[in-house]
Amino acid sequence: MTITAPPASATIAPPLVPPPHQAGGGHNRPTAERRRQIRRSLAKRDGACCFYCGTAFADLAEATLDHLIPQVQIPGWKLANLVLACYPCNQAKAGMLPQALLRPVGRFAPGLRPRPTLLDRLHSVLARLLLAIRRAGGRRPLGAGVSA
């Protein structure tokens, strides 16, 4: 029996190795640059806030991309199935359908609370400072403000 090499015109199938951005079962996860483009598109479509709790993003880099219908049920990265979510909401939703997490008007789903904005934090700090001043009889309490 003689073994011969395949003819030069024969095509050989490429190895079944996924590209680097698909390795690890990432459901064809887009590159970092493509994810930034997706975030910008979603912010333009839905506003730059969490789809679930409504927290505004100061920077879109804070936003995570969430699959409205889990990837197990609808694989892929189509914009129609993506929303911006804050990290806590994305983790709380996990693989659930969105009905379990959507907020009723003015209320939040169990376990979810809006993240305080910078203005909320400033208000809280000033309120504590005013309370400390009142307790000190109108004098500035020790440690408040700038030392001389």
XYZ file of N, CA, C and O in Angstrom:
592
model
N 0.849 -1.172 0.000
C 0.000 0.000 0.000
C 0.892 1.231 0.000
O 1.800 1.353 0.812
N 0.593 2.129 -0.885
C 1.388 3.336 -1.023
C 0.600 4.523 -0.489
O -0.581 4.699 -0.809
N 1.231 5.322 0.350
C 0.585 6.519 0.898
C 1.064 7.711 0.092
O 2.259 7.912 -0.090
N 0.104 8.483 -0.386
C 0.458 9.662 -1.176
C -0.037 10.912 -0.471
O -1.018 10.872 0.270
N 0.627 12.000 -0.717
C 0.220 13.288 -0.143
C -1.018 13.784 -0.877
O -1.215 13.470 -2.046
N -1.884 14.566 -0.200
C -3.045 15.103 -0.889
C -2.601 16.067 -1.981
O -1.531 16.667 -1.900
N -3.409 16.203 -3.016
C -3.048 17.136 -4.079
C -2.944 18.558 -3.542
O -3.585 18.923 -2.548
N -2.163 19.384 -4.194
C -1.947 20.770 -3.758
C -3.242 21.564 -3.764
O -3.395 22.527 -3.026
N -4.197 21.162 -4.587
C -5.465 21.901 -4.669
C -6.424 21.549 -3.541
O -7.443 22.198 -3.362
N -6.134 20.505 -2.761
C -7.021 20.102 -1.673
C -6.976 21.125 -0.545
O -5.924 21.656 -0.205
N -8.144 21.412 0.038
C -8.213 22.358 1.153
C -8.246 21.576 2.462
O -8.855 20.518 2.547
N -7.596 22.109 3.429
C -7.562 21.488 4.752
C -8.366 22.377 5.686
O -8.188 23.595 5.711
N -9.271 21.770 6.436
C -10.119 22.531 7.357
C -9.263 23.166 8.443
O -8.306 22.549 8.923
N -9.588 24.412 8.838
C -8.826 25.058 9.909
C -9.075 24.342 11.229
O -10.094 23.681 11.399
N -8.150 24.444 12.169
C -8.349 23.790 13.470
C -9.552 24.399 14.194
O -9.902 25.557 13.979
N -10.178 23.605 15.020
C -11.359 24.062 15.752
C -10.947 24.739 17.046
O -11.251 24.294 18.134
N -10.271 25.862 16.928
C -9.826 26.639 18.083
C -10.512 27.997 17.998
O -10.410 28.681 16.987
N -11.260 28.394 19.039
C -11.946 29.689 18.965
C -10.953 30.837 19.009
O -9.863 30.713 19.574
N -11.315 31.974 18.408
C -10.462 33.162 18.514
C -10.292 33.547 19.980
O -11.115 33.176 20.823
N -9.235 34.322 20.326
C -8.971 34.650 21.735
C -10.154 35.298 22.449
O -10.411 34.999 23.599
N -10.906 36.176 21.763
C -12.003 36.853 22.463
C -13.203 35.937 22.665
O -14.143 36.297 23.347
N -13.177 34.722 22.082
C -14.269 33.780 22.272
C -13.884 32.650 23.209
O -14.722 31.867 23.606
N -12.631 32.543 23.543
C -12.175 31.440 24.395
C -12.841 31.528 25.759
O -13.151 32.601 26.251
N -13.085 30.398 26.365
C -13.659 30.386 27.712
C -15.163 30.440 27.725
O -15.777 30.724 28.736
N -15.835 30.180 26.602
C -17.296 30.151 26.592
C -17.930 31.511 26.759
O -18.961 31.635 27.384
N -17.334 32.548 26.228
C -17.857 33.893 26.384
C -18.992 34.248 25.458
O -19.359 35.394 25.332
N -19.609 33.252 24.815
C -20.721 33.513 23.900
C -20.348 34.601 22.901
O -21.083 35.565 22.708
N -19.177 34.468 22.289
C -18.709 35.432 21.289
C -18.643 36.843 21.863
O -19.100 37.797 21.240
N -18.127 36.965 23.042
C -18.036 38.258 23.717
C -17.278 39.252 22.845
O -16.198 38.955 22.349
N -17.844 40.456 22.669
C -17.167 41.452 21.841
C -15.891 41.981 22.499
O -15.711 41.868 23.708
N -15.062 42.586 21.690
C -13.819 43.166 22.197
C -14.139 44.335 23.123
O -15.274 44.838 23.137
N -13.152 44.796 23.863
C -13.344 45.920 24.789
C -13.800 47.166 24.036
O -14.691 47.889 24.497
N -13.204 47.425 22.874
C -13.598 48.604 22.089
C -15.042 48.487 21.627
O -15.800 49.445 21.696
N -15.459 47.299 21.195
C -16.842 47.104 20.753
C -17.804 47.270 21.937
O -18.881 47.842 21.797
N -17.409 46.798 23.131
C -18.272 46.977 24.311
C -18.423 48.451 24.651
O -19.495 48.891 25.069
N -17.347 49.248 24.479
C -17.468 50.701 24.703
C -18.452 51.316 23.713
O -19.266 52.160 24.084
N -18.389 50.893 22.456
C -19.335 51.389 21.443
C -20.767 50.997 21.810
O -21.684 51.806 21.675
N -20.941 49.770 22.283
C -22.276 49.304 22.679
C -22.795 50.151 23.830
O -23.954 50.574 23.835
N -21.942 50.442 24.826
C -22.372 51.280 25.962
C -22.844 52.649 25.477
O -23.859 53.168 25.941
N -22.070 53.252 24.561
C -22.462 54.570 24.029
C -23.801 54.479 23.298
O -24.667 55.343 23.469
N -23.994 53.450 22.507
C -25.255 53.273 21.772
C -26.429 53.089 22.732
O -27.501 53.667 22.541
N -26.226 52.289 23.770
C -27.300 52.054 24.741
C -27.617 53.316 25.539
O -28.781 53.587 25.840
N -26.585 54.085 25.886
C -26.812 55.345 26.617
C -27.602 56.312 25.748
O -28.478 57.022 26.246
N -27.308 56.332 24.471
C -28.052 57.207 23.548
C -29.501 56.735 23.431
O -30.427 57.535 23.413
N -29.694 55.420 23.381
C -31.037 54.849 23.235
C -31.868 54.979 24.513
O -33.029 55.394 24.481
N -31.279 54.599 25.671
C -32.038 54.482 26.924
C -31.699 55.530 27.974
O -32.351 55.590 29.001
N -30.645 56.309 27.747
C -30.164 57.223 28.772
C -29.008 56.579 29.515
O -28.898 55.356 29.564
N -28.162 57.392 30.094
C -26.958 56.908 30.787
C -27.280 56.585 32.240
O -26.786 57.204 33.171
N -28.170 55.602 32.439
C -28.540 55.199 33.795
C -28.831 53.708 33.816
O -29.049 53.090 32.772
N -28.848 53.150 35.016
C -29.133 51.730 35.186
C -30.572 51.449 34.771
O -31.503 52.132 35.205
N -30.759 50.458 33.940
C -32.082 50.086 33.460
C -32.987 49.649 34.602
O -34.186 49.841 34.562
N -32.411 49.062 35.660
C -33.203 48.478 36.735
C -33.497 49.448 37.880
O -34.630 49.565 38.309
N -32.484 50.157 38.379
C -32.713 51.026 39.548
C -32.742 52.506 39.183
O -33.121 53.333 39.999
N -32.310 52.854 37.978
C -32.366 54.244 37.537
C -31.185 55.097 37.949
O -31.175 56.293 37.677
N -30.182 54.513 38.596
C -29.011 55.279 39.007
C -28.275 55.799 37.776
O -27.970 55.033 36.862
N -27.990 57.110 37.764
C -27.272 57.712 36.638
C -25.789 57.360 36.714
O -25.220 57.262 37.798
N -25.176 57.169 35.564
C -23.742 56.893 35.495
C -23.006 58.191 35.219
O -23.285 58.867 34.233
N -22.063 58.541 36.095
C -21.231 59.720 35.870
C -20.317 59.474 34.677
O -20.000 60.375 33.926
N -19.907 58.222 34.517
C -19.030 57.815 33.416
C -19.534 56.459 32.931
O -19.827 55.573 33.739
N -19.645 56.285 31.619
C -20.167 55.029 31.085
C -19.280 53.840 31.421
O -19.725 52.694 31.348
N -18.036 54.082 31.806
C -17.159 52.978 32.199
C -17.692 52.273 33.449
O -17.378 51.112 33.703
N -18.519 52.974 34.255
C -19.129 52.375 35.449
C -20.212 51.368 35.081
O -20.534 50.482 35.865
N -20.801 51.528 33.911
C -21.937 50.702 33.501
C -21.489 49.315 33.077
O -20.446 49.147 32.457
N -22.292 48.316 33.430
C -22.071 46.975 32.914
C -23.109 46.723 31.824
O -24.158 47.372 31.790
N -22.806 45.797 30.948
C -23.759 45.408 29.906
C -24.521 44.195 30.414
O -23.917 43.198 30.806
N -25.837 44.282 30.424
C -26.655 43.170 30.887
C -27.525 42.680 29.744
O -28.081 43.471 28.988
N -27.636 41.361 29.631
C -28.543 40.758 28.660
C -29.923 40.730 29.296
O -30.126 40.060 30.309
N -30.849 41.474 28.727
C -32.203 41.549 29.255
C -32.779 40.138 29.397
O -33.235 39.754 30.458
N -32.767 39.390 28.312
C -33.112 37.970 28.368
C -31.775 37.232 28.460
O -30.899 37.452 27.631
N -31.588 36.377 29.460
C -30.280 35.749 29.669
C -29.736 35.068 28.409
O -30.489 34.550 27.588
N -28.412 35.075 28.292
C -27.749 34.501 27.123
C -28.051 33.018 26.948
O -27.981 32.510 25.840
N -28.392 32.334 28.009
C -28.741 30.920 27.908
C -29.971 30.767 27.013
O -30.089 29.807 26.261
N -30.887 31.744 27.089
C -32.119 31.671 26.313
C -31.993 32.352 24.949
O -32.566 31.889 23.979
N -31.283 33.470 24.881
C -31.053 34.169 23.616
C -29.566 34.481 23.526
O -29.111 35.520 24.006
N -28.788 33.574 22.932
C -27.345 33.811 22.830
C -27.041 35.002 21.926
O -27.803 35.319 21.018
N -25.923 35.649 22.193
C -25.472 36.728 21.326
C -25.442 38.074 22.024
O -25.792 38.192 23.196
N -25.034 39.068 21.261
C -24.845 40.423 21.788
C -25.618 41.435 20.950
O -25.120 42.485 20.594
N -26.854 41.146 20.608
C -27.691 42.063 19.840
C -28.112 43.232 20.735
O -28.484 43.033 21.889
N -28.066 44.447 20.194
C -28.433 45.630 20.983
C -29.848 45.536 21.535
O -30.130 46.038 22.621
N -30.744 44.900 20.800
C -32.138 44.794 21.248
C -32.258 44.009 22.552
O -33.232 44.179 23.288
N -31.268 43.169 22.874
C -31.319 42.372 24.090
C -30.353 42.876 25.157
O -30.136 42.218 26.164
N -29.766 44.045 24.970
C -28.800 44.567 25.931
C -29.315 45.838 26.592
O -30.010 46.646 25.962
N -28.971 46.012 27.864
C -29.264 47.243 28.602
C -28.054 47.584 29.459
O -27.225 46.716 29.748
N -27.953 48.837 29.868
C -26.926 49.255 30.823
C -27.436 48.962 32.229
O -28.608 49.197 32.524
N -26.558 48.457 33.076
C -26.944 48.170 34.459
C -25.775 48.499 35.374
O -24.616 48.361 34.987
N -26.095 48.946 36.591
C -25.032 49.126 37.578
C -24.607 47.726 38.041
O -25.342 46.749 37.877
N -23.426 47.622 38.588
C -22.885 46.316 38.977
C -23.798 45.588 39.974
O -24.086 44.410 39.788
N -24.304 46.271 41.040
C -25.165 45.551 41.989
C -26.426 44.987 41.339
O -26.828 43.857 41.622
N -27.054 45.744 40.442
C -28.265 45.245 39.782
C -27.934 44.094 38.843
O -28.673 43.107 38.774
N -26.835 44.211 38.120
C -26.446 43.145 37.200
C -26.189 41.854 37.977
O -26.612 40.776 37.575
N -25.519 41.961 39.126
C -25.250 40.783 39.939
C -26.546 40.227 40.544
O -26.723 39.015 40.628
N -27.460 41.107 40.975
C -28.717 40.655 41.574
C -29.597 39.951 40.546
O -30.255 38.965 40.848
N -29.589 40.451 39.323
C -30.415 39.840 38.272
C -29.856 38.495 37.850
O -30.600 37.539 37.665
N -28.542 38.419 37.726
C -27.855 37.181 37.319
C -28.522 36.596 36.081
O -28.633 37.269 35.074
N -29.006 35.374 36.144
C -29.610 34.712 34.987
C -31.120 34.756 34.978
O -31.757 34.001 34.254
N -31.719 35.640 35.787
C -33.182 35.717 35.851
C -33.735 36.530 34.687
O -33.023 37.309 34.058
N -35.015 36.373 34.467
C -35.711 37.232 33.512
C -35.922 38.595 34.157
O -35.988 38.705 35.389
N -36.048 39.658 33.375
C -36.111 41.010 33.951
C -37.331 41.281 34.815
O -37.269 42.127 35.692
N -38.441 40.556 34.642
C -39.632 40.824 35.451
C -39.349 40.706 36.940
O -39.964 41.378 37.747
N -38.418 39.843 37.300
C -38.105 39.632 38.712
C -37.418 40.840 39.331
O -37.376 40.976 40.542
N -36.897 41.729 38.502
C -36.082 42.819 39.014
C -36.624 44.206 38.712
O -36.203 45.164 39.325
N -37.524 44.314 37.761
C -37.989 45.651 37.373
C -38.651 46.339 38.548
O -39.385 45.729 39.317
N -38.381 47.625 38.673
C -38.864 48.368 39.822
C -40.278 48.890 39.587
O -40.559 49.448 38.542
N -41.157 48.716 40.572
C -42.449 49.383 40.484
C -42.197 50.891 40.608
O -41.160 51.306 41.116
N -43.125 51.683 40.173
C -42.939 53.131 40.196
C -42.613 53.594 41.609
O -43.349 53.332 42.550
N -41.451 54.237 41.757
C -41.051 54.820 43.036
C -40.498 53.827 44.045
O -40.124 54.214 45.131
N -40.475 52.538 43.733
C -39.952 51.556 44.685
C -38.916 50.691 43.993
O -38.852 50.625 42.783
N -38.149 49.986 44.784
C -37.091 49.144 44.253
C -37.362 47.699 44.611
O -37.971 47.411 45.626
N -36.908 46.808 43.784
C -37.070 45.381 44.038
C -36.317 45.018 45.317
O -35.388 45.714 45.709
N -36.707 43.933 45.972
C -36.020 43.532 47.205
C -34.519 43.389 46.980
O -34.084 42.810 45.998
N -33.744 43.936 47.900
C -32.295 43.841 47.824
C -31.643 44.931 47.001
O -30.435 45.057 47.006
N -32.425 45.724 46.294
C -31.854 46.784 45.472
C -32.199 48.141 46.060
O -33.330 48.387 46.455
N -31.227 48.987 46.122
C -31.426 50.354 46.583
C -30.676 51.264 45.634
O -29.637 50.885 45.115
N -31.185 52.473 45.423
C -30.445 53.363 44.531
C -29.107 53.740 45.159
O -29.001 53.885 46.379
N -28.093 53.845 44.332
C -26.801 54.296 44.842
C -26.888 55.794 45.072
O -27.466 56.519 44.267
N -26.338 56.269 46.191
C -26.397 57.704 46.443
C -25.568 58.477 45.417
O -24.487 58.043 45.035
N -26.104 59.598 44.991
C -25.376 60.460 44.071
C -24.409 61.322 44.881
O -24.456 61.338 46.118
N -23.558 62.048 44.208
C -22.623 62.947 44.879
C -23.394 63.978 45.703
O -23.027 64.284 46.839
N -24.488 64.489 45.163
C -25.305 65.466 45.887
C -25.903 64.843 47.153
O -25.927 65.476 48.208
N -26.362 63.584 47.061
C -26.897 62.898 48.237
C -25.827 62.753 49.318
O -26.081 62.968 50.499
N -24.612 62.373 48.908
C -23.520 62.207 49.880
C -23.146 63.537 50.512
O -22.902 63.615 51.713
N -23.094 64.598 49.702
C -22.774 65.926 50.225
C -23.839 66.364 51.226
O -23.520 66.892 52.296
N -25.098 66.137 50.899
C -26.192 66.489 51.798
C -26.057 65.748 53.123
O -26.230 66.326 54.202
N -25.708 64.468 53.065
C -25.547 63.662 54.275
C -24.403 64.190 55.146
O -24.547 64.313 56.368
N -23.279 64.528 54.536
C -22.132 65.045 55.286
C -22.483 66.379 55.940
O -22.180 66.614 57.120
N -23.131 67.268 55.188
C -23.513 68.574 55.750
C -24.523 68.428 56.881
O -24.449 69.142 57.881
N -25.474 67.505 56.734
C -26.467 67.291 57.794
C -25.780 66.804 59.076
O -26.108 67.269 60.173
N -24.813 65.878 58.941
C -24.093 65.409 60.128
C -23.271 66.523 60.759
O -23.182 66.647 61.978
N -22.665 67.379 59.942
C -21.872 68.493 60.449
C -22.756 69.489 61.195
O -22.407 69.937 62.293
N -23.921 69.818 60.621
C -24.849 70.740 61.302
C -25.326 70.163 62.628
O -25.443 70.886 63.623
N -25.608 68.870 62.663
C -26.040 68.227 63.898
C -24.931 68.309 64.949
O -25.188 68.628 66.125
N -23.694 68.082 64.540
C -22.564 68.157 65.473
C -22.398 69.586 65.990
O -22.099 69.793 67.183
N -22.612 70.587 65.137
C -22.504 71.992 65.562
C -23.587 72.309 66.579
O -23.338 72.951 67.603
N -24.818 71.851 66.334
C -25.911 72.099 67.278
C -25.617 71.448 68.625
O -25.868 72.028 69.682
N -25.088 70.229 68.603
C -24.770 69.530 69.850
C -23.645 70.227 70.609
O -23.562 70.126 71.833
N -22.783 70.922 69.894
C -21.670 71.631 70.533
C -22.090 73.025 70.982
O -21.248 73.834 71.357
N -23.379 73.329 70.954
C -23.869 74.623 71.424
C -23.557 75.756 70.457
O -23.344 76.887 70.884
N -23.500 75.477 69.177
C -23.263 76.529 68.196
C -21.795 76.726 67.871
O -21.452 77.486 66.983
N -20.917 76.089 68.646
C -19.490 76.207 68.349
C -19.095 75.086 67.394
O -19.687 74.021 67.383
N -18.049 75.345 66.636
C -17.568 74.323 65.716
C -16.955 73.197 66.542
O -16.095 73.432 67.396
N -17.413 71.945 66.326
C -16.873 70.833 67.107
C -15.407 70.567 66.734
O -14.959 70.911 65.670
N -14.699 69.956 67.683
C -13.309 69.602 67.431
C -13.214 68.687 66.231
O -14.023 67.785 66.044
N -12.229 68.915 65.384
C -12.026 68.084 64.210
C -12.851 68.495 63.028
O -12.732 67.928 61.972
N -13.742 69.476 63.170
C -14.537 69.914 62.017
C -13.854 71.086 61.357
O -13.408 72.002 62.012
N -13.743 71.031 60.083
C -13.131 72.147 59.352
C -11.633 72.029 59.281
O -11.044 70.997 59.590
N -10.988 73.122 58.919
C -9.536 73.149 58.699
C -8.842 73.661 59.952
O -9.297 74.608 60.583
N -7.758 73.000 60.333
C -6.972 73.439 61.503
C -6.145 74.649 61.147
O -5.716 74.826 60.017
N -5.857 75.469 62.154
C -5.042 76.658 61.931
C -3.582 76.346 62.037
O -3.135 75.432 62.594
